[in-house]
Coordinates of C-alpha atoms in Angstrom, one line a residue:
Chain L
M254 CA 0.0 0.0 -0.1
A255 CA 1.2 3.0 -0.7
G256 CA 0.8 6.6 1.5
G257 CA -3.0 7.5 0.9
D258 CA -4.2 4.2 2.1
V259 CA -7.2 3.9 4.7
L260 CA -7.6 0.3 6.7
I261 CA -10.7 0.6 8.7
I262 CA -11.7 -2.0 11.7
C263 CA -15.6 -3.2 11.2
E264 CA -17.2 -5.1 13.0
A265 CA -20.0 -8.0 13.4
G266 CA -21.1 -10.5 15.1
R267 CA -22.6 -10.6 19.2
G268 CA -21.2 -8.1 21.7
Q269 CA -19.6 -5.9 18.3
T270 CA -21.4 -2.3 17.2
E271 CA -22.7 -3.2 13.3
S272 CA -24.1 0.1 13.2
A273 CA -20.8 1.9 13.4
N274 CA -20.1 0.1 9.5
A275 CA -21.2 2.2 7.3
R276 CA -20.3 5.6 9.2
L277 CA -16.4 3.9 9.0
L278 CA -17.2 2.8 5.1
A279 CA -18.7 6.1 4.6
A280 CA -15.1 8.0 5.9
G281 CA -13.1 5.6 4.0
V282 CA -14.5 5.9 0.9
A283 CA -14.5 9.5 1.3
Y284 CA -10.7 9.6 2.3
A285 CA -9.9 7.2 0.3
E286 CA -11.4 9.2 -3.2
G287 CA -9.5 11.9 -2.0
T288 CA -6.4 11.0 -2.0
G289 CA -6.0 8.1 -4.8
G290 CA -5.8 4.9 -2.5
R291 CA -7.2 2.2 -1.1
L292 CA -9.9 1.7 1.0
V293 CA -8.9 -1.9 3.7
C294 CA -11.7 -3.1 5.7
L295 CA -10.8 -5.7 9.0
L296 CA -13.1 -8.2 10.3
M297 CA -12.5 -9.5 13.3
G298 CA -14.7 -12.6 15.2
H299 CA -17.2 -14.9 14.6
S300 CA -20.3 -16.0 13.0
L301 CA -19.7 -13.0 10.8
G302 CA -22.6 -13.5 7.9
S303 CA -23.0 -11.9 5.2
V304 CA -21.6 -8.3 6.7
A305 CA -17.8 -9.4 5.2
A306 CA -19.4 -9.6 1.8
E307 CA -22.0 -6.3 2.2
L308 CA -18.5 -4.6 3.1
S309 CA -16.6 -5.4 -0.5
R310 CA -19.3 -3.8 -2.3
F311 CA -17.4 -0.5 -1.5
A312 CA -13.8 -1.3 -0.4
N313 CA -11.2 -2.5 -2.0
D314 CA -10.7 -5.2 -0.4
V315 CA -12.3 -7.0 3.3
R316 CA -10.0 -8.7 5.5
V317 CA -11.4 -11.1 7.8
A318 CA -9.8 -13.6 10.9
E319 CA -13.0 -16.2 11.5
S320 CA -12.2 -17.7 14.3
P321 CA -14.7 -19.5 17.4
H322 CA -11.9 -18.2 19.4
L323 CA -12.8 -14.4 18.4
A324 CA -16.5 -15.4 19.2
N325 CA -16.0 -12.9 22.7
Y326 CA -13.8 -10.1 22.1
D327 CA -10.0 -10.9 22.4
C328 CA -8.3 -8.0 23.4
L329 CA -4.9 -8.9 22.5
A330 CA -5.2 -11.8 19.8
S331 CA -7.5 -8.0 17.8
L332 CA -4.5 -6.5 18.4
G333 CA -2.2 -8.6 17.1
I334 CA -4.4 -9.2 14.1
V335 CA -4.4 -5.2 13.5
Q336 CA -1.0 -4.2 14.3
A337 CA 0.0 -6.9 11.5
Q338 CA -1.9 -5.7 8.8
V339 CA -1.1 -2.3 10.3
A340 CA 2.4 -3.3 9.3
E341 CA 1.4 -5.0 6.4
L342 CA -0.2 -2.6 4.4
R343 CA 1.3 0.7 6.2
P344 CA -1.8 2.6 5.3
E345 CA -1.6 6.5 6.2
L346 CA -5.0 6.6 8.2
V347 CA -6.3 4.0 10.5
L348 CA -10.5 4.7 11.8
F349 CA -12.4 3.3 15.2
G350 CA -15.7 3.4 15.2
H351 CA -16.2 5.2 18.7
T352 CA -17.6 2.0 20.3
Y353 CA -16.0 0.0 23.7
I354 CA -13.9 -2.4 21.2
G355 CA -12.3 0.6 18.9
M356 CA -12.1 2.4 21.9
D357 CA -10.1 -0.7 23.1
L358 CA -8.5 -1.8 20.8
A359 CA -7.3 2.0 18.7
Q360 CA -5.7 3.2 22.1
R361 CA -4.1 -0.6 22.6
L362 CA -3.2 0.2 18.4
A363 CA -1.8 3.8 19.4
A364 CA -0.1 2.3 22.3
R365 CA 1.8 0.3 20.4
L366 CA 2.9 2.0 17.3
G367 CA 3.8 5.1 20.0
V368 CA 1.3 7.6 18.6
A369 CA -2.0 9.9 19.5
V370 CA -5.2 9.2 18.5
A371 CA -7.9 11.7 17.6
S372 CA -10.9 9.5 19.7
T373 CA -14.5 10.3 19.4
C374 CA -14.7 12.6 16.2
I375 CA -17.5 13.9 15.3
D376 CA -15.8 14.3 11.8
L377 CA -13.0 14.4 9.8
A378 CA -13.0 16.7 7.0
I379 CA -10.5 16.2 3.7
D380 CA -8.6 19.4 2.3
R381 CA -6.0 19.8 -0.5
G382 CA -4.7 15.6 1.4
A383 CA -4.3 17.4 4.7
V384 CA -7.0 15.7 7.4
S385 CA -8.4 17.7 10.0
F386 CA -10.6 15.6 13.2
T387 CA -13.7 17.5 14.8
R388 CA -14.1 16.2 18.4
P389 CA -15.1 16.9 22.0
M390 CA -13.7 18.3 24.6
Y391 CA -14.5 19.6 28.0
R392 CA -17.5 16.9 28.3
G393 CA -18.7 17.7 24.6
R394 CA -18.9 21.4 25.7
V395 CA -16.0 22.8 23.7
T396 CA -16.3 21.5 19.9
A397 CA -11.3 21.1 18.7
K398 CA -10.6 21.2 15.5
V399 CA -7.4 19.0 15.6
V400 CA -4.9 17.4 13.5
L401 CA -2.5 14.1 13.9
E402 CA 1.3 14.8 13.4
S403 CA 2.0 11.1 13.9
R404 CA 2.0 7.8 11.1
P405 CA -0.5 6.6 10.7
M406 CA -3.4 8.4 12.0
I407 CA -5.9 7.3 14.3
A408 CA -9.0 7.5 15.2
T409 CA -12.5 6.6 16.2
L410 CA -15.3 7.7 15.1
Q411 CA -18.9 8.3 16.8
Y412 CA -21.5 6.9 14.0
G413 CA -25.3 7.4 13.7
G414 CA -27.5 8.1 10.7
T415 CA -24.9 7.3 7.8
E416 CA -26.1 6.3 4.0
P417 CA -23.8 3.9 2.5
P418 CA -21.6 5.7 -0.4
A419 CA -23.4 5.8 -3.4
T420 CA -20.5 4.1 -5.5
T421 CA -19.7 0.1 -5.2
R422 CA -17.2 -1.3 -6.4
A423 CA -16.4 -5.0 -6.6
G424 CA -14.2 -5.4 -3.8
T425 CA -12.4 -8.6 -3.1
V426 CA -12.5 -10.7 1.0
T427 CA -9.3 -12.4 1.9
A428 CA -9.6 -14.6 5.1
I429 CA -6.7 -13.7 7.1
A430 CA -5.4 -16.4 9.8
F431 CA -6.2 -16.1 13.4
E432 CA -3.3 -17.0 15.6
P433 CA -3.6 -16.7 19.3
A434 CA -1.0 -14.3 20.9
D435 CA 2.0 -14.9 22.4
D436 CA 0.9 -12.8 25.8
R437 CA -1.4 -14.6 27.9
R438 CA -2.0 -12.9 30.5
I439 CA -5.3 -11.3 29.9
R440 CA -8.2 -14.6 29.1
P441 CA -11.7 -14.0 27.9
V442 CA -13.1 -16.4 30.3
K443 CA -17.4 -15.6 28.9
M444 CA -19.5 -13.2 26.5
I445 CA -22.2 -11.7 29.1
E446 CA -25.7 -11.4 27.6
P447 CA -27.6 -8.1 28.3
A448 CA -31.1 -8.9 30.7
R449 CA -33.2 -8.8 29.1
D450 CA -36.5 -8.2 31.9
G451 CA -39.0 -5.7 30.4
I452 CA -40.2 -3.7 28.0
D453 CA -36.9 -3.6 24.9
I454 CA -37.6 0.0 25.1
A455 CA -35.3 0.1 21.7
K456 CA -38.8 -0.8 20.1
A457 CA -40.7 2.1 21.0
D458 CA -41.5 4.6 19.6
I459 CA -42.8 7.1 22.4
V460 CA -39.3 6.8 25.2
V461 CA -38.9 9.6 28.2
A462 CA -35.9 9.7 29.6
G463 CA -34.9 10.9 32.9
G464 CA -30.8 11.4 33.5
R465 CA -29.3 13.3 36.7
G466 CA -31.2 15.9 36.9
I467 CA -33.6 13.8 38.1
G468 CA -32.7 13.8 41.9
D469 CA -34.0 11.1 43.7
R470 CA -35.2 7.8 43.4
D471 CA -39.3 8.7 43.8
N472 CA -38.6 11.8 41.6
Y473 CA -38.7 9.9 38.6
A474 CA -42.3 9.1 39.0
L475 CA -42.7 12.4 36.7
V476 CA -40.7 10.2 33.8
D477 CA -43.2 7.2 34.3
Q478 CA -46.9 10.2 34.2
L479 CA -45.3 11.3 31.1
A480 CA -43.9 9.0 29.8
T481 CA -47.6 6.9 30.1
A482 CA -49.8 9.6 29.8
L483 CA -47.5 9.6 25.8
G484 CA -47.9 6.0 25.7
G485 CA -44.5 4.8 25.7
V486 CA -42.2 3.7 27.5
A487 CA -39.8 5.0 30.6
A488 CA -35.6 5.4 30.3
C489 CA -33.5 6.1 31.6
S490 CA -29.2 7.7 30.9
R491 CA -26.1 6.3 32.6
P492 CA -26.7 8.0 36.2
L493 CA -29.8 6.3 36.7
I494 CA -28.2 3.0 36.4
D495 CA -25.1 3.7 38.4
M496 CA -26.9 4.2 41.0
G497 CA -28.9 1.8 40.8
W498 CA -32.2 2.4 40.3
F499 CA -32.4 0.2 37.3
G500 CA -30.7 -2.6 35.2
V501 CA -28.8 -1.6 31.6
D502 CA -32.1 -2.6 30.0
R503 CA -33.7 0.9 30.4
Q504 CA -30.8 2.4 30.0
V505 CA -30.6 4.9 26.3
G506 CA -27.3 5.8 25.5
L507 CA -23.7 3.5 24.1
S508 CA -23.4 0.5 27.2
G509 CA -26.8 0.0 26.7
N510 CA -29.8 0.4 24.3
T511 CA -29.6 2.5 20.7
V512 CA -33.6 3.7 20.4
K513 CA -34.4 5.8 17.3
A514 CA -38.2 6.5 18.6
K515 CA -40.3 9.2 16.8
L516 CA -40.5 11.0 20.0
Y517 CA -38.2 11.3 23.1
V518 CA -37.8 13.1 25.4
A519 CA -34.6 14.4 27.4
C520 CA -35.5 15.2 31.7
G521 CA -32.6 16.0 32.7
I522 CA -29.8 14.2 30.6
S523 CA -27.5 16.8 29.8
G524 CA -26.7 14.9 27.1
A525 CA -22.7 12.9 27.2
V526 CA -21.6 11.1 23.9
E527 CA -22.3 8.4 24.8
H528 CA -25.7 9.0 25.9
M529 CA -26.6 10.8 22.7
Q530 CA -24.5 7.7 20.6
G531 CA -27.5 5.8 21.9
M532 CA -31.0 8.2 20.5
K533 CA -29.8 11.0 18.0
E534 CA -31.3 9.3 15.5
S535 CA -35.3 9.5 16.9
S536 CA -37.3 11.8 14.9
T537 CA -38.1 14.3 17.1
I538 CA -36.0 15.0 19.9
V539 CA -37.4 17.1 23.1
A540 CA -34.7 18.7 25.4
I541 CA -36.0 20.1 28.8
N542 CA -32.8 20.7 31.3
T543 CA -32.0 24.2 33.4
D544 CA -28.6 24.0 31.8
P545 CA -28.7 26.2 28.4
E546 CA -25.6 25.2 27.3
A547 CA -26.3 21.5 28.0
P548 CA -25.2 19.5 24.6
I549 CA -28.5 17.9 24.5
F550 CA -29.5 21.2 23.0
R551 CA -27.7 20.7 19.7
V552 CA -29.3 17.5 19.5
A553 CA -32.8 18.4 20.5
H554 CA -35.7 19.7 18.5
F555 CA -37.6 21.2 21.5
G556 CA -35.5 22.7 23.9
V557 CA -37.2 24.3 26.9
V558 CA -34.3 26.0 29.6
A559 CA -36.1 25.5 33.2
D560 CA -36.6 23.2 35.8
L561 CA -38.0 19.6 34.6
N562 CA -39.8 19.8 38.4
E563 CA -42.3 22.4 37.1
I564 CA -42.5 21.4 33.1
M565 CA -42.6 17.8 33.3
P566 CA -46.6 17.5 35.5
A567 CA -47.4 20.8 33.9
L568 CA -46.3 18.3 30.5
T569 CA -48.4 15.6 31.2
R570 CA -51.2 17.1 31.9
E571 CA -51.2 19.0 29.0
V572 CA -51.0 15.9 26.7
A573 CA -53.2 14.1 28.7
A574 CA -56.1 16.8 28.4
V575 CA -54.7 17.1 25.0
K576 CA -55.6 13.2 24.1
A577 CA -58.6 13.5 25.6
G578 CA -60.5 15.7 23.8
R579 CA -60.7 17.9 26.9
P580 CA -59.8 21.6 25.9
S581 CA -56.3 22.4 26.6
T582 CA -55.6 23.8 30.0
I583 CA -53.2 26.9 28.6
Chain P
M56 CA -2.7 -5.8 48.3
N57 CA -1.7 -2.2 47.0
I58 CA -3.6 -0.3 44.7
L59 CA -2.2 3.2 42.7
T60 CA -5.5 4.8 41.7
F61 CA -4.3 7.9 38.8
A62 CA -6.3 10.9 39.7
K63 CA -6.5 14.0 37.2
H64 CA -8.2 17.5 38.4
V65 CA -10.0 18.9 35.5
P66 CA -11.9 21.8 34.6
T67 CA -15.3 21.2 36.3
S68 CA -18.3 19.8 33.7
A69 CA -20.7 22.4 35.4
V70 CA -19.9 25.3 32.9
T71 CA -19.1 26.3 29.6
P72 CA -15.3 26.8 29.9
R73 CA -14.1 30.2 27.8
I74 CA -12.6 30.0 25.2
T75 CA -9.1 32.3 24.0
D76 CA -8.4 34.9 22.0
G77 CA -5.7 32.6 20.5
R78 CA -8.5 30.0 20.1
D79 CA -6.3 27.3 20.8
R80 CA -6.7 26.5 24.4
I81 CA -9.8 27.1 27.4
E82 CA -9.2 30.1 29.7
E83 CA -8.1 28.6 32.3
D84 CA -8.0 32.1 35.4
G85 CA -11.1 31.6 37.3
L86 CA -11.7 28.5 36.5
A87 CA -13.0 26.3 39.2
Y88 CA -11.4 22.8 38.7
E89 CA -12.7 19.0 40.4
V90 CA -11.3 16.2 40.2
N91 CA -12.1 14.0 37.0
E92 CA -15.5 12.1 37.8
A93 CA -13.8 8.4 36.6
D94 CA -11.0 9.0 38.8
L95 CA -13.7 9.3 41.7
Y96 CA -14.9 5.9 40.7
A97 CA -11.1 4.8 40.5
I98 CA -10.7 5.3 43.9
E99 CA -14.1 4.4 45.5
E100 CA -13.3 1.0 43.7
A101 CA -9.5 1.2 45.5
L102 CA -11.3 1.6 48.5
H103 CA -13.1 -1.5 48.2
Q104 CA -10.7 -3.4 47.6
R105 CA -8.9 -2.4 50.1
S106 CA -11.5 -3.6 52.8
A107 CA -12.1 -6.8 51.2
H108 CA -7.9 -7.2 50.9
G109 CA -6.3 -5.3 53.2
G110 CA -3.4 -3.3 52.4
S111 CA -3.0 0.7 50.7
V112 CA -4.4 2.6 49.2
T113 CA -2.2 5.3 47.4
S114 CA -3.6 8.2 45.0
V115 CA -1.6 9.9 42.2
T116 CA -2.1 13.1 40.3
V117 CA 0.0 14.9 37.6
G118 CA -0.7 18.4 36.9
P119 CA 0.1 22.0 38.6
A120 CA 0.1 22.8 42.3
R121 CA -4.0 23.6 42.2
A122 CA -3.8 20.0 41.4
K123 CA -3.2 18.8 45.1
E124 CA -6.7 19.9 45.8
A125 CA -7.2 16.1 43.7
L126 CA -5.4 14.4 46.2
H127 CA -6.9 16.4 49.1
V128 CA -10.4 14.8 47.5
A129 CA -9.3 11.5 47.9
F130 CA -8.4 11.6 51.3
A131 CA -11.3 13.2 52.1
M132 CA -12.9 9.5 50.6
G133 CA -10.3 7.5 52.6
I134 CA -7.1 6.7 50.8
D135 CA -3.3 6.2 52.6
Q136 CA -1.0 8.3 51.1
A137 CA -1.4 10.8 48.1
V138 CA 1.9 11.3 45.8
H139 CA 1.8 14.8 43.1
V140 CA 3.8 15.2 40.3
I141 CA 4.1 19.0 39.8
D142 CA 3.7 20.0 36.6
E143 CA 4.2 23.9 36.1
T144 CA 5.1 24.0 32.9
E145 CA 2.3 20.9 30.9
R146 CA -0.1 21.1 34.0
G147 CA -0.6 17.4 33.1
M148 CA -1.4 17.9 29.8
N149 CA 1.8 16.2 27.6
A150 CA 0.8 12.8 27.2
S151 CA 3.2 12.2 26.8
L152 CA 5.1 13.3 29.7
T153 CA 2.7 12.8 32.3
I154 CA 2.7 9.2 31.2
G155 CA 6.4 8.9 31.9
A156 CA 5.9 11.1 34.9
A157 CA 3.1 8.1 35.6
A158 CA 4.9 5.1 35.1
A159 CA 8.7 6.5 37.1
V160 CA 6.1 6.5 40.1
V161 CA 4.6 2.9 39.4
R162 CA 7.7 1.6 39.0
N163 CA 9.2 4.1 42.7
L164 CA 5.9 2.5 44.5
G165 CA 5.1 -1.4 42.7
P166 CA 1.9 -1.6 43.3
D167 CA -0.4 -4.8 43.0
L168 CA -3.2 -3.2 40.9
I169 CA -3.0 0.2 39.0
F170 CA -7.0 2.2 38.4
A171 CA -7.0 5.5 36.1
G172 CA -10.8 6.7 35.2
I173 CA -11.8 4.9 32.0
Q174 CA -11.3 8.9 30.2
A175 CA -11.1 12.6 31.5
E176 CA -13.7 14.6 30.9
D177 CA -11.4 17.5 29.7
D178 CA -10.0 15.9 26.4
L179 CA -12.2 12.9 26.2
L180 CA -8.9 10.5 25.2
G181 CA -9.8 7.0 27.1
Q182 CA -5.8 7.5 25.9
F183 CA -3.8 7.2 29.2
G184 CA -4.6 3.9 31.6
V185 CA -3.4 2.0 27.8
A186 CA -0.9 4.3 27.2
L187 CA 0.4 4.5 30.9
A188 CA 0.5 -0.3 31.1
E189 CA 1.9 -0.1 27.3
E190 CA 4.9 1.8 29.3
L191 CA 5.5 -0.2 31.6
G192 CA 4.9 -3.7 29.2
L193 CA 1.2 -4.6 32.4
P194 CA -2.1 -5.7 30.6
A195 CA -4.6 -3.4 30.2
V196 CA -8.5 -3.6 30.9
T197 CA -10.5 -0.7 30.1
A198 CA -14.4 0.2 30.5
V199 CA -14.2 -2.2 34.1
T200 CA -17.3 -2.3 35.8
E201 CA -16.8 -5.1 38.4
I202 CA -13.4 -7.1 40.1
R203 CA -12.9 -9.5 42.1
V204 CA -8.9 -10.4 43.0
E205 CA -7.9 -14.1 43.6
P206 CA -7.3 -15.5 46.9
Q207 CA -3.5 -16.0 46.2
G208 CA -3.8 -12.6 44.6
R209 CA -1.8 -13.0 41.1
V210 CA -4.7 -12.8 39.4
A211 CA -8.5 -10.5 39.4
K212 CA -11.9 -12.0 37.4
V213 CA -13.1 -8.2 36.1
V214 CA -15.6 -7.8 34.3
R215 CA -15.7 -4.9 31.5
E216 CA -18.4 -3.0 29.4
L217 CA -18.6 -4.3 25.4
G218 CA -21.5 -2.2 25.0
G219 CA -25.7 -2.7 24.2
G220 CA -25.8 -4.3 27.2
F221 CA -22.8 -7.0 26.6
K222 CA -20.0 -7.3 29.0
Q223 CA -17.6 -9.6 29.3
E224 CA -15.6 -11.6 31.8
L225 CA -11.5 -11.5 31.9
E226 CA -8.6 -12.9 33.9
V227 CA -5.8 -10.5 34.3
D228 CA -2.6 -11.4 36.1
L229 CA -1.3 -8.7 38.6
P230 CA 0.4 -6.1 39.1
C231 CA -2.1 -5.0 35.8
V232 CA -3.8 -1.6 35.2
L233 CA -7.8 -1.4 34.5
T234 CA -9.5 1.2 33.7
I235 CA -12.5 1.7 35.5
Q236 CA -15.8 2.5 34.4
F237 CA -18.8 4.9 35.9
G238 CA -21.0 3.0 37.8
I239 CA -19.0 0.7 39.0
R240 CA -19.7 0.9 42.9
Q241 CA -21.8 3.5 44.7
L242 CA -20.2 7.5 45.2
R243 CA -19.5 7.6 48.7
Y244 CA -20.7 11.2 50.5
T245 CA -17.7 13.4 50.3
P246 CA -18.6 16.5 52.6
I247 CA -16.8 19.5 52.2
M248 CA -15.5 20.0 55.7
S249 CA -13.7 16.4 55.1
I250 CA -12.1 18.0 52.6
V251 CA -11.0 20.8 54.2
R252 CA -9.5 19.2 57.4
A253 CA -8.0 16.8 54.8
R254 CA -6.1 19.5 53.7
S255 CA -3.1 18.9 56.2
R256 CA -2.4 15.5 55.6
R257 CA 0.8 15.2 54.3
I258 CA 1.5 14.3 50.5
E259 CA 4.7 13.1 48.2
T260 CA 5.6 15.7 46.4
M261 CA 8.2 15.9 43.5
E262 CA 9.0 18.0 40.2
I263 CA 8.6 16.2 37.0
N264 CA 11.9 17.7 35.8
A265 CA 13.9 15.8 38.7
M266 CA 12.0 12.4 37.6
P267 CA 13.6 9.6 35.5
I268 CA 11.7 9.9 32.3
A269 CA 13.0 9.3 29.7
P270 CA 14.6 12.6 27.2
E271 CA 11.7 11.6 24.4
R272 CA 9.1 12.1 26.1
R273 CA 9.8 15.1 27.7
R274 CA 11.2 16.7 23.9
A275 CA 7.7 15.0 22.5
A276 CA 5.0 17.4 21.4
S277 CA 2.1 16.7 20.9
Q278 CA 0.8 14.2 18.2
L279 CA -2.5 15.4 18.7
R280 CA -2.2 19.2 17.8
V281 CA -5.9 21.5 18.5
V282 CA -5.9 23.3 15.8
A283 CA -9.1 25.3 17.1
L284 CA -12.0 25.6 19.6
S285 CA -14.9 27.0 19.4
Y286 CA -18.3 25.8 20.6
P287 CA -20.7 23.3 19.2
E288 CA -22.3 24.6 16.2
D289 CA -26.2 24.2 17.0
G290 CA -27.2 23.7 13.9
G291 CA -29.9 25.9 14.3
R292 CA -32.5 23.5 15.0
C293 CA -33.4 23.6 18.4
E294 CA -36.3 25.5 19.0
M295 CA -36.3 26.9 22.5
I296 CA -39.9 27.3 24.4
D297 CA -40.2 29.4 27.0
G298 CA -43.2 30.8 29.3
S299 CA -44.5 29.6 32.1
P300 CA -44.6 26.0 32.6
V301 CA -48.6 26.1 32.1
Q302 CA -47.7 28.1 29.0
V303 CA -44.8 25.7 28.1
A304 CA -46.6 22.9 27.7
G305 CA -49.1 23.8 26.3
K306 CA -46.7 25.3 23.2
L307 CA -44.8 22.6 22.8
V308 CA -47.9 19.8 23.1
E309 CA -48.9 22.5 20.1
K310 CA -46.0 21.3 18.5
L311 CA -45.7 17.7 19.1
V312 CA -49.6 17.9 18.0
A313 CA -48.2 19.6 14.5
A314 CA -45.4 17.2 14.2
G315 CA -47.9 13.9 14.2
V316 CA -45.6 12.4 17.3
V317 CA -49.3 12.5 20.0

């Protein structure tokens, strides 16, 4: 591979995040077209289905390491495979999705190669061959345009809502051998599947989610009441899971569920990157927060800067009134 | 068992920092600072492991003089020792230099477990723990939500997040670096007065320039260069609705009905 080539690390199979692949393809295609270079995908795992074939419609080559041993993410084996591919292909740019595996593997590769990573990138831009990355800082309150001085450039990309590239090509699919890592100090034991006790919120049309702003456990009743009035489900962001109020099946975000609701109401949620990753594709987003600079307002369609303790009861009453055909409460 | 935790002193997450005229940094004057939230979870977990296995917890911070406040909080939470690597030039923001200093502290203290929060709120890089482990030649696991150290104390069974509700259980040999995920444990309430009292606790202080750090680490300019900072673009799509709660409710529901979602 010459300069200007890009390697994207895609995911497939249980415990991996296929939904990040479209974003990686779009960025990889844009980069390769901009530099006249090649786009190579790497896929590692087990029971990968037709993902490799699908990726080969957009990439020059899809390298596949498929093994039962890789059914459970093996960070050291995966690092070895990525490292070997980078050594062989010598790409200018290596892209990962901003997923748990992507975040882990990108940092391992960067540390091994002694280079920097631009993580959590919102976008990358190519201007006359020079690449810059846009990424959040300070909990998303500030946006940074950054460049990487080291090579290869390594970045993790936020994802969601990307269309497949316009032009297709007939790329090759190449099986690559998997070998266990020499370093045996980290040993995968087992995968733990998500617990699904209640409603699958990912399938709900209407979601009302509470965040840290809810305050105490009893106050979550405001979320339940609004959800009931709207005919939707009640969910939450990470802090409420961390406080032990709910299991991860109620969580919206990278660690929990990705929802693409018709209506998403974020109550007392500031809008951490990992939360927004899980709801930003919803068609109508309402945000209620006392902080006018909360990052959540950037993805919302309607925003209310106010105390949810005042707004939510009023909203619940108004929704109930309108739905029952009673006069509005105004 | 000896546990080392790294704590970063970061601008408070409650306010949006001002960007300097040069647009390549934030204005640090007048900014309030706090302990990086993920590092608080790391300290909490370290204290839990100490309860289970005995031993000691040492917290370390690399940063300018003000960063000692992070160690006051750690003392208030209950750690045993604290180390402050004073870095007035780079203020803890040169990743390569910070890793070099951190590694020197680890080599000196020889802990069994090294914890750091999963990511720092200021740079959101998630780099520190993995880079430190690589520098030390130690195994690292990221996004850890559970830790059980085996009785003989040379192996830990950990659970880490994979996203989408998936997790995995792994075994990792000690000593190792674990980056700690939010919510691994409930954070204890630390009264302000206990933090104030902690100011009199002794902190082992060292100058970063006096530490055994490889010259190339000292010379390395940041390989990730900020070209410009800005405030995130609105996208112009958020319609703000104000008024009394009743008025807001009325207007909002009207819009939602028009959008066909109510």
